[in-house]
Amino acid sequence: MERTLCIIKPDAVRKNVVGEIIAMITEKGFRILGMKMIRLSSQDAGEFYAVHKGRPFYNDLVEFMTSGNVVVMALEKENAVVDYRALIGATDPAEAEEETVRKRFASSKGENAVHGSDSVENGIKEVAFFFSERELIG
Ligand code: GDP
């Protein structure tokens, strides 16, 4: 079993498509181990995306991710990381496959509806960034 972190980003929360995105995820067989709606602080967002510090879009990314509520979910499934990345589609919705979350709901490369961990190691780390073990269903 693998873990991956989903964040439903502020653009998707504003569009009121949280329920549709959760349905797409559960229909693919992911189990939700933990879920909460929160507002990220600049410090949270900056730390979460620290790997992108110095990239030209970093400040915009932090500003966007703190612009409204997000829904964070710890997901579990066999091959969760690769399967969830396939479900959400490419970073840029213009390049995302049909029927992916980003093709359906993202408006741009920056405002792209959802986050997904990019490796098994980061899946574990990112779930732990938002959830303590006792918040997760065993
Ligand atoms: P992901 O793993 O598909 O989310 O993509 P990355 O790890 O490359 O980038 C992280 C996040 O930064 C993306 O999901 C976007 O929200 C944002 N981002 C990446 N590239 C760009 C860009 O060129 N412009 C803007 N505005 N945001 C970007």
PDB file of C-alpha atoms and ligand atoms in Angstrom:
ATOM      1  CA  MET A   1       0.000   0.000   0.000  1.00  0.00           C
ATOM      2  CA  GLU A   2       1.195   3.511  -0.797  1.00  0.00           C
ATOM      3  CA  ARG A   3       0.171   6.896   0.526  1.00  0.00           C
ATOM      4  CA  THR A   4      -0.181  10.070  -1.471  1.00  0.00           C
ATOM      5  CA  LEU A   5      -1.271  13.569  -0.560  1.00  0.00           C
ATOM      6  CA  CYS A   6      -4.082  15.315  -2.404  1.00  0.00           C
ATOM      7  CA  ILE A   7      -4.662  19.035  -1.985  1.00  0.00           C
ATOM      8  CA  ILE A   8      -7.788  20.459  -3.575  1.00  0.00           C
ATOM      9  CA  LYS A   9      -6.446  23.934  -4.276  1.00  0.00           C
ATOM     10  CA  PRO A  10      -8.219  27.285  -3.659  1.00  0.00           C
ATOM     11  CA  ASP A  11      -9.375  27.651  -7.295  1.00  0.00           C
ATOM     12  CA  ALA A  12     -11.270  24.339  -7.153  1.00  0.00           C
ATOM     13  CA  VAL A  13     -12.738  25.138  -3.721  1.00  0.00           C
ATOM     14  CA  ARG A  14     -13.946  28.499  -5.116  1.00  0.00           C
ATOM     15  CA  LYS A  15     -15.487  26.730  -8.128  1.00  0.00           C
ATOM     16  CA  ASN A  16     -17.429  24.493  -5.708  1.00  0.00           C
ATOM     17  CA  VAL A  17     -16.155  21.265  -7.265  1.00  0.00           C
ATOM     18  CA  VAL A  18     -14.740  19.629  -4.122  1.00  0.00           C
ATOM     19  CA  GLY A  19     -17.437  16.932  -4.176  1.00  0.00           C
ATOM     20  CA  GLU A  20     -16.871  16.107  -7.844  1.00  0.00           C
ATOM     21  CA  ILE A  21     -13.113  15.795  -7.308  1.00  0.00           C
ATOM     22  CA  ILE A  22     -13.570  13.538  -4.269  1.00  0.00           C
ATOM     23  CA  ALA A  23     -15.959  11.359  -6.317  1.00  0.00           C
ATOM     24  CA  MET A  24     -13.371  11.019  -9.113  1.00  0.00           C
ATOM     25  CA  ILE A  25     -10.783   9.946  -6.516  1.00  0.00           C
ATOM     26  CA  THR A  26     -12.954   7.409  -4.677  1.00  0.00           C
ATOM     27  CA  GLU A  27     -14.284   5.948  -7.958  1.00  0.00           C
ATOM     28  CA  LYS A  28     -10.665   5.002  -8.763  1.00  0.00           C
ATOM     29  CA  GLY A  29     -10.452   2.987  -5.546  1.00  0.00           C
ATOM     30  CA  PHE A  30      -8.480   5.350  -3.308  1.00  0.00           C
ATOM     31  CA  ARG A  31      -9.246   5.124   0.408  1.00  0.00           C
ATOM     32  CA  ILE A  32      -9.386   8.434   2.270  1.00  0.00           C
ATOM     33  CA  LEU A  33      -7.347   7.999   5.461  1.00  0.00           C
ATOM     34  CA  GLY A  34      -7.777  11.605   6.587  1.00  0.00           C
ATOM     35  CA  MET A  35      -9.350  14.797   5.279  1.00  0.00           C
ATOM     36  CA  LYS A  36      -9.655  18.412   6.403  1.00  0.00           C
ATOM     37  CA  MET A  37     -10.423  21.885   5.048  1.00  0.00           C
ATOM     38  CA  ILE A  38      -7.873  24.472   6.111  1.00  0.00           C
ATOM     39  CA  ARG A  39      -6.453  27.860   5.134  1.00  0.00           C
ATOM     40  CA  LEU A  40      -2.689  27.668   4.618  1.00  0.00           C
ATOM     41  CA  SER A  41      -0.477  30.374   6.100  1.00  0.00           C
ATOM     42  CA  SER A  42       2.317  31.808   3.945  1.00  0.00           C
ATOM     43  CA  GLN A  43       4.760  29.918   6.140  1.00  0.00           C
ATOM     44  CA  ASP A  44       2.912  26.596   5.567  1.00  0.00           C
ATOM     45  CA  ALA A  45       2.739  27.110   1.794  1.00  0.00           C
ATOM     46  CA  GLY A  46       6.338  28.328   1.592  1.00  0.00           C
ATOM     47  CA  GLU A  47       7.585  25.316   3.509  1.00  0.00           C
ATOM     48  CA  PHE A  48       5.431  22.826   1.606  1.00  0.00           C
ATOM     49  CA  TYR A  49       6.740  24.135  -1.734  1.00  0.00           C
ATOM     50  CA  ALA A  50      10.304  24.819  -0.490  1.00  0.00           C
ATOM     51  CA  VAL A  51      11.691  22.710  -3.345  1.00  0.00           C
ATOM     52  CA  HIS A  52      10.478  25.433  -5.761  1.00  0.00           C
ATOM     53  CA  LYS A  53      12.063  28.328  -3.840  1.00  0.00           C
ATOM     54  CA  GLY A  54      13.961  30.481  -6.319  1.00  0.00           C
ATOM     55  CA  ARG A  55      11.783  29.466  -9.283  1.00  0.00           C
ATOM     56  CA  PRO A  56      10.102  32.442 -11.023  1.00  0.00           C
ATOM     57  CA  PHE A  57       6.605  31.235 -10.063  1.00  0.00           C
ATOM     58  CA  TYR A  58       7.364  30.598  -6.362  1.00  0.00           C
ATOM     59  CA  ASN A  59       5.884  33.828  -4.964  1.00  0.00           C
ATOM     60  CA  ASP A  60       2.764  33.516  -7.135  1.00  0.00           C
ATOM     61  CA  LEU A  61       2.398  29.912  -6.018  1.00  0.00           C
ATOM     62  CA  VAL A  62       2.560  30.807  -2.318  1.00  0.00           C
ATOM     63  CA  GLU A  63       0.135  33.692  -2.847  1.00  0.00           C
ATOM     64  CA  PHE A  64      -2.288  31.475  -4.751  1.00  0.00           C
ATOM     65  CA  MET A  65      -2.139  28.607  -2.257  1.00  0.00           C
ATOM     66  CA  THR A  66      -2.958  31.013   0.606  1.00  0.00           C
ATOM     67  CA  SER A  67      -5.728  32.837  -1.302  1.00  0.00           C
ATOM     68  CA  GLY A  68      -8.540  30.657   0.070  1.00  0.00           C
ATOM     69  CA  ASN A  69      -9.388  27.379   1.741  1.00  0.00           C
ATOM     70  CA  VAL A  70      -7.898  24.098   0.587  1.00  0.00           C
ATOM     71  CA  VAL A  71      -8.986  20.517   1.261  1.00  0.00           C
ATOM     72  CA  VAL A  72      -6.127  18.178   2.138  1.00  0.00           C
ATOM     73  CA  MET A  73      -6.586  14.422   1.927  1.00  0.00           C
ATOM     74  CA  ALA A  74      -4.313  11.528   2.815  1.00  0.00           C
ATOM     75  CA  LEU A  75      -5.038   8.801   0.249  1.00  0.00           C
ATOM     76  CA  GLU A  76      -4.095   5.137   0.258  1.00  0.00           C
ATOM     77  CA  LYS A  77      -4.092   2.541  -2.511  1.00  0.00           C
ATOM     78  CA  GLU A  78      -1.739   0.138  -4.232  1.00  0.00           C
ATOM     79  CA  ASN A  79       0.417   2.237  -6.606  1.00  0.00           C
ATOM     80  CA  ALA A  80      -1.261   5.332  -5.163  1.00  0.00           C
ATOM     81  CA  VAL A  81       1.398   7.792  -6.335  1.00  0.00           C
ATOM     82  CA  VAL A  82       1.447   6.847 -10.025  1.00  0.00           C
ATOM     83  CA  ASP A  83      -2.290   6.134 -10.211  1.00  0.00           C
ATOM     84  CA  TYR A  84      -3.202   9.445  -8.591  1.00  0.00           C
ATOM     85  CA  ARG A  85      -0.835  11.395 -10.881  1.00  0.00           C
ATOM     86  CA  ALA A  86      -2.544   9.700 -13.848  1.00  0.00           C
ATOM     87  CA  LEU A  87      -5.949  10.687 -12.480  1.00  0.00           C
ATOM     88  CA  ILE A  88      -5.027  14.363 -12.025  1.00  0.00           C
ATOM     89  CA  GLY A  89      -3.176  14.796 -15.338  1.00  0.00           C
ATOM     90  CA  ALA A  90      -0.342  17.088 -16.426  1.00  0.00           C
ATOM     91  CA  THR A  91       0.574  20.229 -14.454  1.00  0.00           C
ATOM     92  CA  ASP A  92      -0.587  22.395 -17.370  1.00  0.00           C
ATOM     93  CA  PRO A  93      -4.261  21.642 -18.119  1.00  0.00           C
ATOM     94  CA  ALA A  94      -3.592  22.340 -21.804  1.00  0.00           C
ATOM     95  CA  GLU A  95      -1.428  19.205 -21.788  1.00  0.00           C
ATOM     96  CA  ALA A  96      -3.669  17.093 -19.529  1.00  0.00           C
ATOM     97  CA  GLU A  97      -5.464  14.019 -20.890  1.00  0.00           C
ATOM     98  CA  GLU A  98      -9.248  13.992 -21.264  1.00  0.00           C
ATOM     99  CA  GLU A  99     -11.186  12.866 -18.159  1.00  0.00           C
ATOM    100  CA  THR A 100      -8.403  13.969 -15.785  1.00  0.00           C
ATOM    101  CA  VAL A 101      -9.134  16.252 -12.839  1.00  0.00           C
ATOM    102  CA  ARG A 102      -6.954  19.037 -14.245  1.00  0.00           C
ATOM    103  CA  LYS A 103      -8.463  18.789 -17.737  1.00  0.00           C
ATOM    104  CA  ARG A 104     -11.923  19.146 -16.211  1.00  0.00           C
ATOM    105  CA  PHE A 105     -11.275  21.739 -13.521  1.00  0.00           C
ATOM    106  CA  ALA A 106      -7.916  23.530 -13.876  1.00  0.00           C
ATOM    107  CA  SER A 107      -7.766  26.956 -15.504  1.00  0.00           C
ATOM    108  CA  SER A 108      -3.998  27.387 -15.917  1.00  0.00           C
ATOM    109  CA  LYS A 109      -0.604  25.911 -15.083  1.00  0.00           C
ATOM    110  CA  GLY A 110      -0.617  27.835 -11.792  1.00  0.00           C
ATOM    111  CA  GLU A 111      -4.293  27.491 -10.855  1.00  0.00           C
ATOM    112  CA  ASN A 112      -4.519  23.796 -11.548  1.00  0.00           C
ATOM    113  CA  ALA A 113      -7.147  22.521  -9.104  1.00  0.00           C
ATOM    114  CA  VAL A 114      -5.167  19.822  -7.289  1.00  0.00           C
ATOM    115  CA  HIS A 115      -1.800  18.787  -5.906  1.00  0.00           C
ATOM    116  CA  GLY A 116      -0.422  15.247  -5.967  1.00  0.00           C
ATOM    117  CA  SER A 117       2.778  13.819  -4.491  1.00  0.00           C
ATOM    118  CA  ASP A 118       5.396  13.031  -7.140  1.00  0.00           C
ATOM    119  CA  SER A 119       7.109  10.037  -5.475  1.00  0.00           C
ATOM    120  CA  VAL A 120       6.450   7.371  -2.860  1.00  0.00           C
ATOM    121  CA  GLU A 121       8.920   9.068  -0.520  1.00  0.00           C
ATOM    122  CA  ASN A 122       7.243  12.466  -0.931  1.00  0.00           C
ATOM    123  CA  GLY A 123       3.811  10.854  -0.466  1.00  0.00           C
ATOM    124  CA  ILE A 124       4.862   9.716   3.008  1.00  0.00           C
ATOM    125  CA  LYS A 125       6.519  13.066   3.823  1.00  0.00           C
ATOM    126  CA  GLU A 126       3.639  15.200   2.546  1.00  0.00           C
ATOM    127  CA  VAL A 127       0.971  13.191   4.391  1.00  0.00           C
ATOM    128  CA  ALA A 128       3.030  13.657   7.577  1.00  0.00           C
ATOM    129  CA  PHE A 129       3.283  17.425   6.843  1.00  0.00           C
ATOM    130  CA  PHE A 130      -0.494  17.763   7.294  1.00  0.00           C
ATOM    131  CA  PHE A 131      -1.591  14.805   9.438  1.00  0.00           C
ATOM    132  CA  SER A 132      -0.428  13.175  12.640  1.00  0.00           C
ATOM    133  CA  GLU A 133      -0.700   9.365  12.610  1.00  0.00           C
ATOM    134  CA  ARG A 134      -3.614   9.417  15.048  1.00  0.00           C
ATOM    135  CA  GLU A 135      -5.650  11.589  12.639  1.00  0.00           C
ATOM    136  CA  LEU A 136      -5.450   8.827  10.018  1.00  0.00           C
ATOM    137  CA  ILE A 137      -7.823   5.877   9.850  1.00  0.00           C
ATOM    138  CA  GLY A 138      -5.928   2.630  10.420  1.00  0.00           C
TER     139      GLY A 138
HETATM  140  P1  GDP B   1       2.888  19.318 -10.093  1.00  0.00           P
HETATM  141  O1  GDP B   1       3.724  18.268  -9.403  1.00  0.00           O
HETATM  142  O2  GDP B   1       2.178  18.797 -11.320  1.00  0.00           O
HETATM  143  O3  GDP B   1       1.932  20.040  -9.153  1.00  0.00           O
HETATM  144  O4  GDP B   1       3.887  20.425 -10.669  1.00  0.00           O
HETATM  145  P2  GDP B   1       5.257  21.067 -10.103  1.00  0.00           P
HETATM  146  O5  GDP B   1       5.775  20.291  -8.922  1.00  0.00           O
HETATM  147  O6  GDP B   1       6.147  21.267 -11.265  1.00  0.00           O
HETATM  148  O7  GDP B   1       4.798  22.516  -9.611  1.00  0.00           O
HETATM  149  C1  GDP B   1       4.119  22.690  -8.405  1.00  0.00           C
HETATM  150  C2  GDP B   1       3.007  23.691  -8.594  1.00  0.00           C
HETATM  151  O8  GDP B   1       3.579  24.960  -8.908  1.00  0.00           O
HETATM  152  C3  GDP B   1       2.074  23.397  -9.788  1.00  0.00           C
HETATM  153  O9  GDP B   1       1.060  22.476  -9.490  1.00  0.00           O
HETATM  154  C4  GDP B   1       1.521  24.782 -10.088  1.00  0.00           C
HETATM  155  O10 GDP B   1       0.471  25.134  -9.196  1.00  0.00           O
HETATM  156  C5  GDP B   1       2.735  25.669  -9.815  1.00  0.00           C
HETATM  157  N1  GDP B   1       3.492  25.921 -11.055  1.00  0.00           N
HETATM  158  C6  GDP B   1       4.346  25.088 -11.699  1.00  0.00           C
HETATM  159  N2  GDP B   1       4.850  25.657 -12.809  1.00  0.00           N
HETATM  160  C7  GDP B   1       4.296  26.891 -12.883  1.00  0.00           C
HETATM  161  C8  GDP B   1       4.417  27.979 -13.789  1.00  0.00           C
HETATM  162  O11 GDP B   1       5.138  27.927 -14.783  1.00  0.00           O
HETATM  163  N3  GDP B   1       3.681  29.106 -13.502  1.00  0.00           N
HETATM  164  C9  GDP B   1       2.868  29.202 -12.393  1.00  0.00           C
HETATM  165  N4  GDP B   1       2.181  30.347 -12.168  1.00  0.00           N
HETATM  166  N5  GDP B   1       2.745  28.201 -11.510  1.00  0.00           N
HETATM  167  C10 GDP B   1       3.431  27.066 -11.745  1.00  0.00           C
END
